[in-house]
Structure formats: structure tokens, C-alpha cells
PDB file of C-alpha atoms and ligand atoms in Angstrom:
ATOM      1  CA  MET A 707       3.571   9.009  13.795  1.00  0.00           C
ATOM      2  CA  THR A 708       2.217   9.742  17.244  1.00  0.00           C
ATOM      3  CA  THR A 709      -1.183  10.448  18.737  1.00  0.00           C
ATOM      4  CA  ALA A 710      -0.111  14.099  19.135  1.00  0.00           C
ATOM      5  CA  ARG A 711       0.729  14.280  15.419  1.00  0.00           C
ATOM      6  CA  ILE A 712      -2.624  12.684  14.504  1.00  0.00           C
ATOM      7  CA  ARG A 713      -4.437  15.312  16.573  1.00  0.00           C
ATOM      8  CA  GLN A 714      -2.264  18.058  15.043  1.00  0.00           C
ATOM      9  CA  MET A 715      -2.998  16.890  11.496  1.00  0.00           C
ATOM     10  CA  ALA A 716      -6.716  17.276  12.115  1.00  0.00           C
ATOM     11  CA  ALA A 717      -6.222  20.698  13.715  1.00  0.00           C
ATOM     12  CA  ASN A 718      -4.226  21.761  10.609  1.00  0.00           C
ATOM     13  CA  GLY A 719      -6.958  20.505   8.284  1.00  0.00           C
ATOM     14  CA  GLU A 720      -4.651  17.739   6.990  1.00  0.00           C
ATOM     15  CA  LYS A 721      -6.570  14.522   6.213  1.00  0.00           C
ATOM     16  CA  ILE A 722      -5.491  11.298   7.952  1.00  0.00           C
ATOM     17  CA  ALA A 723      -5.055   8.122   5.861  1.00  0.00           C
ATOM     18  CA  MET A 724      -5.631   4.880   7.777  1.00  0.00           C
ATOM     19  CA  LEU A 725      -5.584   1.433   6.195  1.00  0.00           C
ATOM     20  CA  THR A 726      -5.995  -2.022   7.674  1.00  0.00           C
ATOM     21  CA  SER A 727      -3.017  -4.338   7.609  1.00  0.00           C
ATOM     22  CA  TYR A 728      -2.464  -7.884   8.816  1.00  0.00           C
ATOM     23  CA  ASP A 729       1.007  -8.964   7.675  1.00  0.00           C
ATOM     24  CA  TYR A 730       4.592  -7.765   7.350  1.00  0.00           C
ATOM     25  CA  THR A 731       4.830  -7.641   3.551  1.00  0.00           C
ATOM     26  CA  LEU A 732       1.743  -5.550   2.764  1.00  0.00           C
ATOM     27  CA  ALA A 733       2.307  -3.417   5.880  1.00  0.00           C
ATOM     28  CA  ARG A 734       5.825  -2.567   4.666  1.00  0.00           C
ATOM     29  CA  LEU A 735       4.510  -1.567   1.225  1.00  0.00           C
ATOM     30  CA  ALA A 736       1.759   0.579   2.764  1.00  0.00           C
ATOM     31  CA  ASP A 737       4.168   2.173   5.224  1.00  0.00           C
ATOM     32  CA  GLU A 738       6.659   3.002   2.464  1.00  0.00           C
ATOM     33  CA  ALA A 739       3.806   4.418   0.376  1.00  0.00           C
ATOM     34  CA  GLY A 740       3.097   6.926   3.163  1.00  0.00           C
ATOM     35  CA  VAL A 741      -0.069   5.797   4.950  1.00  0.00           C
ATOM     36  CA  ASP A 742      -0.395   7.488   8.370  1.00  0.00           C
ATOM     37  CA  VAL A 743      -1.986   4.714  10.435  1.00  0.00           C
ATOM     38  CA  LEU A 744      -1.924   0.928  10.001  1.00  0.00           C
ATOM     39  CA  LEU A 745      -4.932  -0.655  11.683  1.00  0.00           C
ATOM     40  CA  VAL A 746      -4.671  -4.336  12.521  1.00  0.00           C
ATOM     41  CA  GLY A 747      -8.437  -4.682  12.319  1.00  0.00           C
ATOM     42  CA  ASP A 748     -10.360  -7.633  13.657  1.00  0.00           C
ATOM     43  CA  SER A 749     -11.575  -7.777  10.045  1.00  0.00           C
ATOM     44  CA  ALA A 750      -8.585 -10.153   9.934  1.00  0.00           C
ATOM     45  CA  SER A 751     -11.186 -12.664  11.089  1.00  0.00           C
ATOM     46  CA  ASN A 752     -12.896 -12.262   7.685  1.00  0.00           C
ATOM     47  CA  VAL A 753     -10.002 -11.325   5.406  1.00  0.00           C
ATOM     48  CA  VAL A 754      -7.236 -13.546   6.789  1.00  0.00           C
ATOM     49  CA  CYS A 755      -9.148 -16.401   8.436  1.00  0.00           C
ATOM     50  CA  GLY A 756     -12.232 -16.588   6.177  1.00  0.00           C
ATOM     51  CA  ASN A 757     -14.797 -16.311   8.978  1.00  0.00           C
ATOM     52  CA  GLN A 758     -18.195 -14.758   8.273  1.00  0.00           C
ATOM     53  CA  TYR A 759     -17.932 -12.439  11.284  1.00  0.00           C
ATOM     54  CA  THR A 760     -15.231 -10.685  13.296  1.00  0.00           C
ATOM     55  CA  LEU A 761     -16.419 -12.426  16.473  1.00  0.00           C
ATOM     56  CA  PRO A 762     -14.236 -15.577  16.509  1.00  0.00           C
ATOM     57  CA  ILE A 763     -10.778 -13.974  16.338  1.00  0.00           C
ATOM     58  CA  THR A 764      -8.842 -14.118  19.623  1.00  0.00           C
ATOM     59  CA  THR A 765      -6.431 -11.841  21.461  1.00  0.00           C
ATOM     60  CA  ASP A 766      -3.562 -14.280  20.807  1.00  0.00           C
ATOM     61  CA  GLU A 767      -4.327 -14.289  17.072  1.00  0.00           C
ATOM     62  CA  MET A 768      -4.497 -10.474  16.958  1.00  0.00           C
ATOM     63  CA  ILE A 769      -1.158 -10.246  18.776  1.00  0.00           C
ATOM     64  CA  PHE A 770       0.439 -12.710  16.342  1.00  0.00           C
ATOM     65  CA  LEU A 771      -0.703 -10.687  13.297  1.00  0.00           C
ATOM     66  CA  THR A 772       0.198  -7.337  14.862  1.00  0.00           C
ATOM     67  CA  ARG A 773       3.838  -8.328  15.476  1.00  0.00           C
ATOM     68  CA  GLY A 774       4.470  -8.555  11.726  1.00  0.00           C
ATOM     69  CA  VAL A 775       2.827  -5.183  11.088  1.00  0.00           C
ATOM     70  CA  VAL A 776       4.817  -3.534  13.892  1.00  0.00           C
ATOM     71  CA  ARG A 777       8.091  -4.889  12.413  1.00  0.00           C
ATOM     72  CA  ALA A 778       7.149  -3.307   9.078  1.00  0.00           C
ATOM     73  CA  ALA A 779       6.067   0.119  10.324  1.00  0.00           C
ATOM     74  CA  GLN A 780       8.875   2.667  10.084  1.00  0.00           C
ATOM     75  CA  HIS A 781       6.655   5.734   9.788  1.00  0.00           C
ATOM     76  CA  ALA A 782       3.025   4.765  10.383  1.00  0.00           C
ATOM     77  CA  MET A 783       1.360   4.380  13.742  1.00  0.00           C
ATOM     78  CA  VAL A 784       0.070   0.849  14.486  1.00  0.00           C
ATOM     79  CA  VAL A 785      -3.370   0.570  16.073  1.00  0.00           C
ATOM     80  CA  VAL A 786      -4.823  -2.831  16.926  1.00  0.00           C
ATOM     81  CA  ASP A 787      -8.443  -3.858  17.413  1.00  0.00           C
ATOM     82  CA  MET A 788      -9.243  -5.383  20.773  1.00  0.00           C
ATOM     83  CA  PRO A 789     -11.257  -8.432  19.680  1.00  0.00           C
ATOM     84  CA  PHE A 790     -14.721  -9.397  20.837  1.00  0.00           C
ATOM     85  CA  GLY A 791     -14.653 -10.696  24.411  1.00  0.00           C
ATOM     86  CA  SER A 792     -11.363  -9.048  25.354  1.00  0.00           C
ATOM     87  CA  TYR A 793     -12.849  -5.898  26.934  1.00  0.00           C
ATOM     88  CA  GLN A 794     -16.572  -6.450  27.532  1.00  0.00           C
ATOM     89  CA  VAL A 795     -16.386  -8.648  30.667  1.00  0.00           C
ATOM     90  CA  SER A 796     -14.856  -6.190  33.129  1.00  0.00           C
ATOM     91  CA  GLU A 797     -12.735  -3.050  33.311  1.00  0.00           C
ATOM     92  CA  GLU A 798      -9.935  -5.052  34.879  1.00  0.00           C
ATOM     93  CA  GLU A 799      -9.884  -7.562  32.041  1.00  0.00           C
ATOM     94  CA  ALA A 800     -10.041  -4.753  29.475  1.00  0.00           C
ATOM     95  CA  VAL A 801      -6.952  -3.078  30.943  1.00  0.00           C
ATOM     96  CA  ARG A 802      -5.113  -6.394  31.290  1.00  0.00           C
ATOM     97  CA  ASN A 803      -5.774  -7.263  27.627  1.00  0.00           C
ATOM     98  CA  ALA A 804      -4.874  -3.763  26.391  1.00  0.00           C
ATOM     99  CA  ILE A 805      -1.558  -4.005  28.251  1.00  0.00           C
ATOM    100  CA  ARG A 806      -0.981  -7.487  26.760  1.00  0.00           C
ATOM    101  CA  MET A 807      -1.529  -6.015  23.292  1.00  0.00           C
ATOM    102  CA  VAL A 808       1.121  -3.348  23.879  1.00  0.00           C
ATOM    103  CA  LYS A 809       3.657  -5.601  25.634  1.00  0.00           C
ATOM    104  CA  GLU A 810       3.344  -8.631  23.354  1.00  0.00           C
ATOM    105  CA  SER A 811       2.728  -7.020  19.943  1.00  0.00           C
ATOM    106  CA  GLY A 812       4.486  -3.659  20.229  1.00  0.00           C
ATOM    107  CA  CYS A 813       1.429  -1.750  18.952  1.00  0.00           C
ATOM    108  CA  ASP A 814       1.058   1.983  19.612  1.00  0.00           C
ATOM    109  CA  ALA A 815      -2.641   2.044  20.475  1.00  0.00           C
ATOM    110  CA  VAL A 816      -5.801  -0.058  20.705  1.00  0.00           C
ATOM    111  CA  LYS A 817      -9.287   0.345  19.222  1.00  0.00           C
ATOM    112  CA  LEU A 818     -12.518  -0.608  21.002  1.00  0.00           C
ATOM    113  CA  GLU A 819     -16.052  -0.671  19.609  1.00  0.00           C
ATOM    114  CA  GLY A 820     -18.793   1.116  21.543  1.00  0.00           C
ATOM    115  CA  GLY A 821     -19.764   4.231  23.471  1.00  0.00           C
ATOM    116  CA  GLU A 822     -21.074   4.958  26.966  1.00  0.00           C
ATOM    117  CA  GLU A 823     -21.437   1.249  27.852  1.00  0.00           C
ATOM    118  CA  ILE A 824     -17.673   0.680  27.636  1.00  0.00           C
ATOM    119  CA  LEU A 825     -16.588   4.151  28.808  1.00  0.00           C
ATOM    120  CA  PRO A 826     -15.205   2.993  32.199  1.00  0.00           C
ATOM    121  CA  SER A 827     -12.962   0.456  30.433  1.00  0.00           C
ATOM    122  CA  ILE A 828     -11.769   3.080  27.943  1.00  0.00           C
ATOM    123  CA  LYS A 829     -10.927   5.463  30.804  1.00  0.00           C
ATOM    124  CA  HIS A 830      -8.970   2.760  32.660  1.00  0.00           C
ATOM    125  CA  ILE A 831      -7.013   1.783  29.541  1.00  0.00           C
ATOM    126  CA  ILE A 832      -6.099   5.418  28.870  1.00  0.00           C
ATOM    127  CA  SER A 833      -5.115   5.863  32.551  1.00  0.00           C
ATOM    128  CA  ALA A 834      -2.789   2.881  32.141  1.00  0.00           C
ATOM    129  CA  GLY A 835      -1.002   4.823  29.398  1.00  0.00           C
ATOM    130  CA  VAL A 836      -2.440   3.054  26.362  1.00  0.00           C
ATOM    131  CA  PRO A 837      -3.895   5.384  23.712  1.00  0.00           C
ATOM    132  CA  VAL A 838      -7.424   4.462  22.607  1.00  0.00           C
ATOM    133  CA  CYS A 839      -9.165   4.898  19.254  1.00  0.00           C
ATOM    134  CA  GLY A 840     -12.970   4.754  19.583  1.00  0.00           C
ATOM    135  CA  HIS A 841     -15.316   3.138  17.059  1.00  0.00           C
ATOM    136  CA  LEU A 842     -18.984   4.139  16.661  1.00  0.00           C
ATOM    137  CA  GLY A 843     -21.786   3.604  14.134  1.00  0.00           C
ATOM    138  CA  LEU A 844     -21.670   0.160  12.552  1.00  0.00           C
ATOM    139  CA  THR A 845     -19.675  -1.824  15.088  1.00  0.00           C
ATOM    140  CA  PRO A 846     -19.270  -5.308  13.546  1.00  0.00           C
ATOM    141  CA  GLN A 847     -18.756  -7.029  16.917  1.00  0.00           C
ATOM    142  CA  SER A 848     -22.456  -6.231  17.575  1.00  0.00           C
ATOM    143  CA  VAL A 849     -23.649  -7.748  14.277  1.00  0.00           C
ATOM    144  CA  ASN A 850     -25.965 -10.187  16.046  1.00  0.00           C
ATOM    145  CA  GLN A 851     -27.597  -7.346  17.943  1.00  0.00           C
ATOM    146  CA  PHE A 852     -27.961  -5.186  14.798  1.00  0.00           C
ATOM    147  CA  GLY A 853     -29.090  -8.124  12.655  1.00  0.00           C
ATOM    148  CA  GLY A 854     -26.757  -7.208   9.785  1.00  0.00           C
ATOM    149  CA  TYR A 855     -24.269  -4.701   8.390  1.00  0.00           C
ATOM    150  CA  GLY A 856     -26.739  -2.003   7.286  1.00  0.00           C
ATOM    151  CA  LEU A 857     -26.374   1.786   7.586  1.00  0.00           C
ATOM    152  CA  ARG A 858     -26.529   2.908  11.231  1.00  0.00           C
ATOM    153  CA  ALA A 859     -28.009   6.008  12.900  1.00  0.00           C
ATOM    154  CA  LYS A 860     -30.535   6.853  10.179  1.00  0.00           C
ATOM    155  CA  GLU A 861     -33.101   7.684  12.846  1.00  0.00           C
ATOM    156  CA  GLU A 862     -32.748  10.769  15.027  1.00  0.00           C
ATOM    157  CA  ALA A 863     -32.696   8.825  18.331  1.00  0.00           C
ATOM    158  CA  GLU A 864     -29.734   6.675  17.272  1.00  0.00           C
ATOM    159  CA  ALA A 865     -27.998   9.720  15.753  1.00  0.00           C
ATOM    160  CA  GLU A 866     -28.371  11.622  19.043  1.00  0.00           C
ATOM    161  CA  LYS A 867     -26.979   8.662  21.020  1.00  0.00           C
ATOM    162  CA  LEU A 868     -24.033   8.470  18.627  1.00  0.00           C
ATOM    163  CA  LEU A 869     -23.321  12.207  19.089  1.00  0.00           C
ATOM    164  CA  HIS A 870     -23.550  11.775  22.854  1.00  0.00           C
ATOM    165  CA  ASP A 871     -21.201   8.749  22.774  1.00  0.00           C
ATOM    166  CA  ALA A 872     -18.702  10.576  20.561  1.00  0.00           C
ATOM    167  CA  ARG A 873     -18.538  13.507  22.996  1.00  0.00           C
ATOM    168  CA  LEU A 874     -17.984  11.092  25.908  1.00  0.00           C
ATOM    169  CA  LEU A 875     -15.169   9.273  24.071  1.00  0.00           C
ATOM    170  CA  ALA A 876     -13.479  12.550  23.115  1.00  0.00           C
ATOM    171  CA  GLU A 877     -13.797  13.899  26.660  1.00  0.00           C
ATOM    172  CA  ALA A 878     -12.363  10.633  28.051  1.00  0.00           C
ATOM    173  CA  GLY A 879      -9.244  11.208  25.951  1.00  0.00           C
ATOM    174  CA  CYS A 880      -9.638   8.984  22.869  1.00  0.00           C
ATOM    175  CA  PHE A 881      -7.096  10.247  20.333  1.00  0.00           C
ATOM    176  CA  CYS A 882      -9.431   9.545  17.414  1.00  0.00           C
ATOM    177  CA  ILE A 883     -12.781   7.899  16.647  1.00  0.00           C
ATOM    178  CA  VAL A 884     -13.647   5.643  13.705  1.00  0.00           C
ATOM    179  CA  LEU A 885     -17.157   6.316  12.364  1.00  0.00           C
ATOM    180  CA  GLU A 886     -18.438   3.391  10.322  1.00  0.00           C
ATOM    181  CA  LYS A 887     -21.356   3.393   7.879  1.00  0.00           C
ATOM    182  CA  ILE A 888     -23.400   6.369   9.060  1.00  0.00           C
ATOM    183  CA  PRO A 889     -24.946   9.228   7.040  1.00  0.00           C
ATOM    184  CA  ALA A 890     -22.361  11.758   5.833  1.00  0.00           C
ATOM    185  CA  GLU A 891     -24.222  14.673   7.423  1.00  0.00           C
ATOM    186  CA  LEU A 892     -24.181  12.985  10.851  1.00  0.00           C
ATOM    187  CA  ALA A 893     -20.446  12.231  10.501  1.00  0.00           C
ATOM    188  CA  ARG A 894     -19.867  15.918   9.768  1.00  0.00           C
ATOM    189  CA  ARG A 895     -21.864  16.891  12.891  1.00  0.00           C
ATOM    190  CA  VAL A 896     -19.885  14.409  15.017  1.00  0.00           C
ATOM    191  CA  THR A 897     -16.591  15.755  13.638  1.00  0.00           C
ATOM    192  CA  GLU A 898     -17.591  19.303  14.632  1.00  0.00           C
ATOM    193  CA  ALA A 899     -18.880  18.139  18.030  1.00  0.00           C
ATOM    194  CA  VAL A 900     -15.596  16.454  19.047  1.00  0.00           C
ATOM    195  CA  ALA A 901     -13.255  19.078  17.557  1.00  0.00           C
ATOM    196  CA  PRO A 902     -13.010  21.058  20.849  1.00  0.00           C
ATOM    197  CA  TRP A 903     -11.250  17.981  22.371  1.00  0.00           C
ATOM    198  CA  HIS A 904      -8.868  17.751  19.361  1.00  0.00           C
ATOM    199  CA  CYS A 905     -10.247  14.286  18.661  1.00  0.00           C
ATOM    200  CA  PRO A 906     -10.146  13.523  14.919  1.00  0.00           C
ATOM    201  CA  THR A 907     -12.774  11.361  13.236  1.00  0.00           C
ATOM    202  CA  ILE A 908     -11.826   8.671  10.713  1.00  0.00           C
ATOM    203  CA  GLY A 909     -14.648   7.577   8.431  1.00  0.00           C
ATOM    204  CA  ILE A 910     -15.496   4.389   6.566  1.00  0.00           C
ATOM    205  CA  GLY A 911     -18.752   4.765   4.679  1.00  0.00           C
ATOM    206  CA  ALA A 912     -19.264   8.065   6.518  1.00  0.00           C
ATOM    207  CA  GLY A 913     -18.757  10.612   3.719  1.00  0.00           C
ATOM    208  CA  ASN A 914     -16.077  13.243   3.268  1.00  0.00           C
ATOM    209  CA  GLY A 915     -16.679  15.442   6.313  1.00  0.00           C
ATOM    210  CA  THR A 916     -14.460  13.431   8.656  1.00  0.00           C
ATOM    211  CA  ASN A 917     -10.806  14.206   9.456  1.00  0.00           C
ATOM    212  CA  GLY A 918      -9.603  11.034   7.739  1.00  0.00           C
ATOM    213  CA  GLN A 919     -10.604   7.803   6.044  1.00  0.00           C
ATOM    214  CA  VAL A 920      -9.997   4.112   6.624  1.00  0.00           C
ATOM    215  CA  LEU A 921     -10.539   1.156   4.295  1.00  0.00           C
ATOM    216  CA  VAL A 922      -9.804  -2.541   4.512  1.00  0.00           C
ATOM    217  CA  MET A 923      -6.584  -2.979   2.502  1.00  0.00           C
ATOM    218  CA  HIS A 924      -7.705  -6.169   0.716  1.00  0.00           C
ATOM    219  CA  ASP A 925     -10.946  -4.441  -0.336  1.00  0.00           C
ATOM    220  CA  MET A 926      -9.350  -1.268  -1.750  1.00  0.00           C
ATOM    221  CA  LEU A 927      -6.700  -3.319  -3.558  1.00  0.00           C
ATOM    222  CA  GLY A 928      -9.495  -5.200  -5.322  1.00  0.00           C
ATOM    223  CA  LEU A 929      -8.428  -8.544  -3.868  1.00  0.00           C
ATOM    224  CA  ASN A 930     -11.884  -9.253  -2.521  1.00  0.00           C
ATOM    225  CA  THR A 931     -14.149  -8.848  -5.554  1.00  0.00           C
ATOM    226  CA  GLY A 932     -17.180 -10.415  -3.859  1.00  0.00           C
ATOM    227  CA  PHE A 933     -17.526  -7.326  -1.638  1.00  0.00           C
ATOM    228  CA  LYS A 934     -18.443  -3.958  -3.186  1.00  0.00           C
ATOM    229  CA  PRO A 935     -20.494  -1.743  -0.877  1.00  0.00           C
ATOM    230  CA  LYS A 936     -21.279   1.788  -2.119  1.00  0.00           C
ATOM    231  CA  PHE A 937     -18.580   3.364   0.049  1.00  0.00           C
ATOM    232  CA  LEU A 938     -15.751   1.204  -1.309  1.00  0.00           C
ATOM    233  CA  ARG A 939     -13.471   2.413  -4.103  1.00  0.00           C
ATOM    234  CA  TYR A 940     -11.137  -0.070  -5.788  1.00  0.00           C
ATOM    235  CA  PHE A 941      -7.713   1.594  -6.099  1.00  0.00           C
ATOM    236  CA  ALA A 942      -6.349  -1.502  -7.881  1.00  0.00           C
ATOM    237  CA  HIS A 943      -7.690  -4.758  -9.331  1.00  0.00           C
ATOM    238  CA  LEU A 944      -5.243  -7.218  -7.843  1.00  0.00           C
ATOM    239  CA  ALA A 945      -7.554 -10.240  -7.831  1.00  0.00           C
ATOM    240  CA  GLU A 946      -7.325 -10.396 -11.637  1.00  0.00           C
ATOM    241  CA  GLU A 947      -3.553  -9.887 -11.582  1.00  0.00           C
ATOM    242  CA  VAL A 948      -3.014 -12.560  -8.922  1.00  0.00           C
ATOM    243  CA  GLN A 949      -5.178 -15.065 -10.773  1.00  0.00           C
ATOM    244  CA  GLN A 950      -3.463 -14.355 -14.100  1.00  0.00           C
ATOM    245  CA  ALA A 951      -0.046 -14.810 -12.466  1.00  0.00           C
ATOM    246  CA  VAL A 952      -1.069 -18.076 -10.801  1.00  0.00           C
ATOM    247  CA  LYS A 953      -2.579 -19.388 -14.071  1.00  0.00           C
ATOM    248  CA  ALA A 954       0.623 -18.478 -15.942  1.00  0.00           C
ATOM    249  CA  TYR A 955       2.770 -20.165 -13.261  1.00  0.00           C
ATOM    250  CA  THR A 956       0.633 -23.337 -13.259  1.00  0.00           C
ATOM    251  CA  GLU A 957       0.749 -23.497 -17.046  1.00  0.00           C
ATOM    252  CA  ALA A 958       4.546 -22.977 -17.044  1.00  0.00           C
ATOM    253  CA  VAL A 959       5.045 -25.785 -14.513  1.00  0.00           C
ATOM    254  CA  LYS A 960       2.749 -28.210 -16.319  1.00  0.00           C
ATOM    255  CA  THR A 961       4.407 -27.588 -19.696  1.00  0.00           C
ATOM    256  CA  ALA A 962       7.887 -27.910 -18.108  1.00  0.00           C
ATOM    257  CA  ASP A 963       8.646 -24.334 -19.249  1.00  0.00           C
ATOM    258  CA  PHE A 964       9.507 -23.368 -15.652  1.00  0.00           C
ATOM    259  CA  PRO A 965      12.227 -23.436 -14.496  1.00  0.00           C
ATOM    260  CA  ASN A 966      14.416 -22.909 -17.568  1.00  0.00           C
ATOM    261  CA  THR A 967      18.189 -23.288 -17.594  1.00  0.00           C
ATOM    262  CA  GLU A 968      18.778 -19.680 -16.437  1.00  0.00           C
ATOM    263  CA  GLU A 969      16.531 -20.338 -13.469  1.00  0.00           C
ATOM    264  CA  SER A 970      18.435 -23.497 -12.525  1.00  0.00           C
ATOM    265  CA  TYR A 971      21.745 -24.041 -10.653  1.00  0.00           C
TER     266      TYR A 971
HETATM  267  O1  LIG B1162     -11.659  -4.293  11.670  1.00  0.00           O
HETATM  268  C1  LIG B1162     -11.603  -3.376  10.830  1.00  0.00           C
HETATM  269  O2  LIG B1162     -11.129  -3.541   9.699  1.00  0.00           O
HETATM  270  C2  LIG B1162     -12.154  -2.086  11.205  1.00  0.00           C
HETATM  271  C3  LIG B1162     -12.239  -1.045  10.134  1.00  0.00           C
HETATM  272  C4  LIG B1162     -13.279  -1.372   9.148  1.00  0.00           C
HETATM  273  C5  LIG B1162     -12.419   0.301  10.697  1.00  0.00           C
HETATM  274  O3  LIG B1162     -12.531  -1.894  12.305  1.00  0.00           O
END
């Protein structure tokens, strides 16, 4: 999977399936199941590390997680989130960290949150030969500025800024843009607005008018039952299965039923 193929899929009207991934084992299963893009999201901060926000995760930690996903990916493209603090300080630091991501993790592309305010950094990263995925709408690294994880761009002024930002990102050469938690009608308008640059949109909580969809793997597998926003569909209920398996194992150990003679050397 390449950036050219991602752009081509959108041009052909073929939907793009992106899923987050943070480890070798689940990445291999997702890759074999045919997902197009594996995103090593900074949601690893929540899902893997148990933090409330995405803000604490570091570049080193993202690189460590991404290596496992890259080893697993035979077909899918691997995109990695540049974490908070790794691209906001200066253009130079943004390029240096994007290059570190590619050299040290083997990822195919990076994702950055934001529009016009980070455009110079995005342009420099692309000029250095690193493909960039944009991210607009609800950008969790700005949670303290937003004051929560609510729907973004409900008002016309914010919607217009988002449209403006999307055009700038597409024109700068982003190979796709994630649109998070915005009204479906606005996501459809953005998708049409950036189509002339062959820049697909990938939605999460942005309706069905985007060129593709992304979900957090642990959420869609039903591993994280405490989180059920309207946009999330459970495609499995693994939390129950995992807990049943662990209960059965614990019971088998405590009753000396496990291991039996066939399971012993
Ligand atoms: O970090 C992440 O998981 C993301 C997706 C929700 C798009 O950015």
C-alpha cells in the first residue's frame, strides 16, 4: 500500500479502511484481514498506557510501538502519529522528529494534528520526502484548549476555518486528511473541496461522506466497554471473551485442573 494507491482508491470511489494498531500481534491479524492503513495513533497513550489524554506519550514511545506494527505489516501502509510536542516548537524540530520516526521505526508516513498554524512544518516534512496525513476537527492534542472531546465545527465560523485548513493541507501535498468528530454534512463538503488535489478524507465520527473510515482497534473490538460514543460500532465483544477466558484459566489453576497430563512433559 502506497500513498499513490491511497489517492487512487479515492479517485476510483473505493473506500479506505484505516485502523489504529499498537503492537505486532494485533497488527498482523489486521493486516492479514485486509485493512489498508495501520495507524499507530497517539491514542496509544490512552489505550496502551492508561493515560487520560494523548498528551504524555513521547516520540521514543511512539517509535517503540511502531516498530512492532511495521514488522507485522505485509500489505497495509503504516502511518504514525507525531506526538504532542514533537512538531509544535519549530519547523526544524518537526522535520528532525519526522525523519527520526521514519529512520527508527520504519513507518511509511506521519500524521500531524492541525491546519494553517502548522502548515510550514507540514511543507518542510513533505519536502524532506516524508508523506504527511493531516488531522482536522477534534484534535485530541488540543483537548485543554477545546475543554473536552465534544463535536467540533458546529458553528459556521469554525466550519469555514476547517474548510480553509483542509484546502491548505491538500494543496501542500498531504496524501490524506483525518476528519474527527465533525458534522457529516461538513465532512462531505470538505471531501468535495479537497478532491481536486486527489487528497482523500478519512472520517471518525464524521459520517459516511468521506473517502474512508478510521476507528481505534481496541474500541471496535469491544475491548474498551467504558467508551461508547455515538460514532463507534462494536464489531466484536472481546472484553467479555477475554474475561471469561481469564476466569476459566484462574479457576483451572486454582482447582489444579491445569495443566493435565497431556499438557505436561
Ligand atoms: O490517535 C488516534 O487514534 C487517532 C485516530 C482517532 C484518528 O488519531
